[in-house]
XYZ file of C-alpha atoms in Angstrom:
264
model
C -40.769 14.440 2.875
C -38.942 11.396 4.182
C -35.160 11.772 4.561
C -32.989 8.814 3.551
C -30.572 7.796 6.295
C -26.923 6.956 5.711
C -27.521 3.288 6.441
C -30.347 3.105 3.907
C -28.110 4.739 1.321
C -25.412 2.173 2.088
C -27.870 -0.688 1.684
C -29.099 0.707 -1.631
C -25.556 1.142 -2.881
C -24.709 -2.424 -1.915
C -27.800 -3.679 -3.735
C -26.828 -1.617 -6.785
C -23.363 -3.213 -6.883
C -24.896 -6.679 -6.637
C -27.200 -5.931 -9.560
C -24.292 -4.623 -11.627
C -22.249 -7.747 -10.851
C -25.196 -9.950 -11.802
C -25.649 -8.012 -15.060
C -21.966 -8.414 -15.921
C -22.145 -12.127 -15.169
C -25.215 -12.574 -17.362
C -23.854 -10.454 -20.189
C -20.344 -11.913 -20.124
C -18.504 -8.581 -19.880
C -19.080 -4.980 -20.884
C -22.333 -5.753 -22.711
C -23.958 -6.725 -19.424
C -23.016 -3.402 -17.858
C -24.350 -1.422 -20.829
C -27.562 -3.401 -20.697
C -27.900 -2.656 -17.005
C -27.348 1.084 -17.579
C -29.909 1.193 -20.394
C -32.378 -0.818 -18.371
C -32.138 1.636 -15.472
C -32.765 4.796 -17.468
C -29.302 5.573 -18.881
C -28.241 5.690 -22.505
C -26.086 2.969 -23.997
C -23.550 5.492 -25.289
C -23.201 6.949 -21.792
C -22.350 3.532 -20.382
C -19.770 2.937 -23.111
C -18.198 6.358 -22.571
C -17.997 5.808 -18.816
C -16.364 2.431 -19.346
C -13.735 3.792 -21.743
C -12.964 7.141 -20.088
C -9.823 7.184 -17.916
C -10.317 7.767 -14.202
C -8.003 8.132 -11.251
C -7.472 4.930 -9.286
C -9.602 4.796 -6.143
C -6.431 4.068 -4.168
C -4.849 7.373 -5.270
C -7.799 9.647 -4.621
C -7.891 11.900 -1.587
C -9.370 9.898 1.267
C -11.740 12.007 3.333
C -13.338 10.292 6.303
C -16.929 10.777 7.407
C -18.403 10.470 10.878
C -18.981 6.735 10.504
C -15.341 6.222 9.557
C -14.113 8.230 12.536
C -16.340 6.189 14.826
C -15.006 2.929 13.380
C -11.370 3.989 13.848
C -12.053 5.009 17.450
C -13.849 1.765 18.288
C -11.250 -0.422 16.595
C -8.495 1.214 18.633
C -10.557 0.754 21.789
C -11.108 -2.925 21.014
C -7.395 -3.369 20.346
C -6.558 -2.060 23.813
C -9.124 -4.301 25.496
C -8.523 -7.904 26.451
C -9.290 -10.619 23.974
C -8.497 -8.546 20.895
C -9.256 -10.447 17.721
C -12.035 -12.533 19.219
C -15.792 -12.533 18.923
C -16.187 -8.874 19.902
C -13.978 -7.692 17.057
C -15.685 -9.932 14.507
C -19.100 -8.741 15.657
C -18.040 -5.107 15.330
C -16.622 -5.709 11.860
C -19.876 -7.289 10.697
C -22.122 -4.698 12.315
C -20.193 -1.522 11.465
C -17.108 -1.957 9.266
C -18.798 -3.961 6.524
C -21.570 -1.362 6.312
C -19.232 1.518 5.553
C -19.306 3.228 2.195
C -16.341 2.512 -0.026
C -14.815 5.955 0.506
C -15.101 5.664 4.288
C -13.671 2.149 4.331
C -10.633 3.202 2.307
C -10.195 6.268 4.515
C -10.271 4.046 7.610
C -7.574 1.816 6.133
C -5.410 4.822 5.228
C -5.753 6.257 8.734
C -4.817 2.975 10.405
C -1.791 2.713 8.126
C -0.798 6.279 8.978
C -0.924 5.452 12.691
C 1.127 2.256 12.128
C -1.592 0.055 13.653
C -0.495 -3.155 11.977
C -3.081 -5.678 13.322
C -5.989 -3.337 12.617
C -4.653 -2.450 9.171
C -4.380 -6.126 8.292
C -7.943 -6.699 9.479
C -9.348 -3.890 7.325
C -7.096 -5.053 4.474
C -8.889 -8.406 4.527
C -12.288 -6.705 4.700
C -11.498 -4.569 1.648
C -10.408 -7.586 -0.392
C -13.782 -9.253 0.249
C -15.845 -6.294 -0.964
C -17.784 -6.695 -4.194
C -16.221 -3.554 -5.688
C -12.648 -4.611 -4.926
C -10.226 -4.919 -7.826
C -6.516 -5.765 -7.404
C -4.453 -2.601 -7.577
C -0.761 -1.767 -7.351
C -1.242 1.259 -5.079
C -3.361 -0.736 -2.629
C -0.565 -3.257 -2.131
C 2.172 -0.629 -2.184
C 0.635 1.265 0.732
C 0.218 -1.930 2.750
C 3.767 -3.130 2.090
C 5.325 0.249 2.880
C 3.438 0.376 6.186
C 4.564 -3.154 7.092
C 8.145 -2.341 6.107
C 8.050 0.776 8.265
C 7.063 -1.394 11.227
C 9.499 -4.218 10.452
C 6.821 -6.911 10.100
C 8.470 -9.301 7.642
C 5.980 -12.146 8.106
C 2.937 -10.016 7.322
C 4.771 -8.364 4.429
C 5.490 -11.741 2.850
C 1.837 -12.710 3.224
C 0.620 -9.492 1.586
C 3.232 -9.871 -1.139
C 1.980 -13.410 -1.730
C -1.573 -12.083 -2.086
C -0.422 -9.615 -4.734
C 1.246 -12.424 -6.661
C -1.879 -14.568 -6.526
C -3.895 -11.666 -7.906
C -1.223 -11.059 -10.574
C -0.616 -7.450 -9.581
C 2.257 -5.901 -11.539
C 4.404 -3.237 -9.885
C 6.126 -0.573 -11.950
C 9.795 0.342 -11.561
C 9.145 3.337 -9.317
C 7.022 1.247 -6.948
C 9.743 -1.386 -6.731
C 12.248 1.330 -5.873
C 9.999 2.677 -3.115
C 9.458 -0.799 -1.677
C 13.138 -1.737 -1.654
C 13.999 1.567 0.010
C 11.208 1.130 2.581
C 12.352 -2.346 3.595
C 15.988 -1.250 3.813
C 15.038 1.711 5.991
C 12.850 -0.578 8.115
C 15.734 -2.910 8.937
C 14.735 -5.659 6.492
C 17.376 -5.406 3.740
C 17.165 -9.099 2.832
C 13.466 -8.822 2.070
C 14.147 -5.587 0.237
C 16.643 -7.384 -1.988
C 13.990 -9.986 -2.786
C 11.873 -7.168 -4.155
C 14.943 -5.921 -6.002
C 15.351 -9.332 -7.624
C 11.736 -9.237 -8.771
C 12.306 -5.712 -10.050
C 15.216 -6.944 -12.189
C 13.018 -9.727 -13.593
C 10.216 -7.305 -14.423
C 9.362 -6.929 -18.133
C 9.296 -3.128 -17.763
C 12.390 -1.288 -19.031
C 14.719 -0.232 -16.189
C 14.769 3.386 -15.042
C 17.652 5.191 -13.396
C 15.659 7.005 -10.688
C 14.464 3.859 -8.827
C 18.055 2.615 -8.774
C 19.231 5.866 -7.204
C 16.481 5.609 -4.591
C 17.617 2.080 -3.756
C 21.300 3.037 -3.639
C 20.545 5.790 -1.156
C 18.630 3.349 1.036
C 21.541 0.883 1.036
C 24.169 3.252 2.447
C 24.226 1.240 5.682
C 24.625 -2.017 3.744
C 27.761 -1.585 1.598
C 27.853 -5.155 0.245
C 24.293 -4.992 -1.042
C 24.889 -1.481 -2.326
C 27.888 -2.655 -4.334
C 25.751 -5.292 -6.048
C 23.053 -2.775 -6.974
C 25.693 -0.263 -8.057
C 27.281 -2.792 -10.428
C 23.893 -3.510 -11.999
C 23.244 0.216 -12.319
C 26.537 0.873 -14.117
C 25.884 -1.995 -16.522
C 22.388 -0.763 -17.350
C 23.344 2.919 -17.483
C 27.020 3.065 -18.518
C 27.009 6.813 -19.107
C 25.896 7.692 -15.572
C 27.902 8.182 -12.397
C 27.169 7.033 -8.846
C 28.434 9.237 -6.032
C 29.743 7.105 -3.182
C 29.770 8.353 0.423
C 33.165 9.567 1.687
C 35.323 6.906 3.297
C 37.337 7.765 6.421
C 40.713 6.106 6.568
C 43.209 5.726 9.367
C 45.021 8.997 8.558
C 41.819 10.949 8.932
C 41.196 9.330 12.301
C 44.693 10.331 13.445
C 44.061 13.904 12.302
C 40.808 13.967 14.252
C 42.628 12.742 17.367
C 45.238 15.482 16.978
C 42.523 18.114 16.655
C 40.868 16.856 19.842
C 44.240 16.993 21.670
C 44.782 20.559 20.471
C 41.373 21.541 21.780
C 42.147 20.229 25.235
């Protein structure tokens, strides 16, 4: 009995996705997918149930990496350390190995590069993912990229990724906005964080108190910006209280000096 290799399985999966996309294009929507399922031995009601049943976003699932993914991460890091990173050698490796990864392995590779704060490699895989036939714009995909870029203080790349999310009309919820503002403030980019805060205030979603508290905690080192957010918070939630950090005045400093003198 002949054993199917991993690469053959990848090729078959890629062909299957192309056929599904062609069926959707011919059918003009869900009807094309149901026709494809029926044509390939499945029942029409099964296709409809699969299309309507809720499923966890692929960006939120646990990302387990196979051997091919581990090899790709290792080789990408090796290419990054070598001279001429980003040239023909990298492009050849992406075409020969990265683009042939299964979806789960490709997402696991991206998550691992983000975890290791490898910004150039993460951006490269980010572009590869967006070109895949199965790719659909997703809030969690962009959130993870933006948080990683904020953690590394890369404002230029963050603005580019943010621009991509706007072009694809990705909508962030209030909790995601709070996480992003906090991440950029912690990463030393409070101005960019406040741009996200401005978009959060313009969002059609109703405001929530928890994201505001997350932002206020991240702005402790920026009192002027914190005052602005605090004023908005008190207007939106008049019955709630914000605990400010203790302020040390001149008398307290004198008392501290006296205590030090007593010790010596």
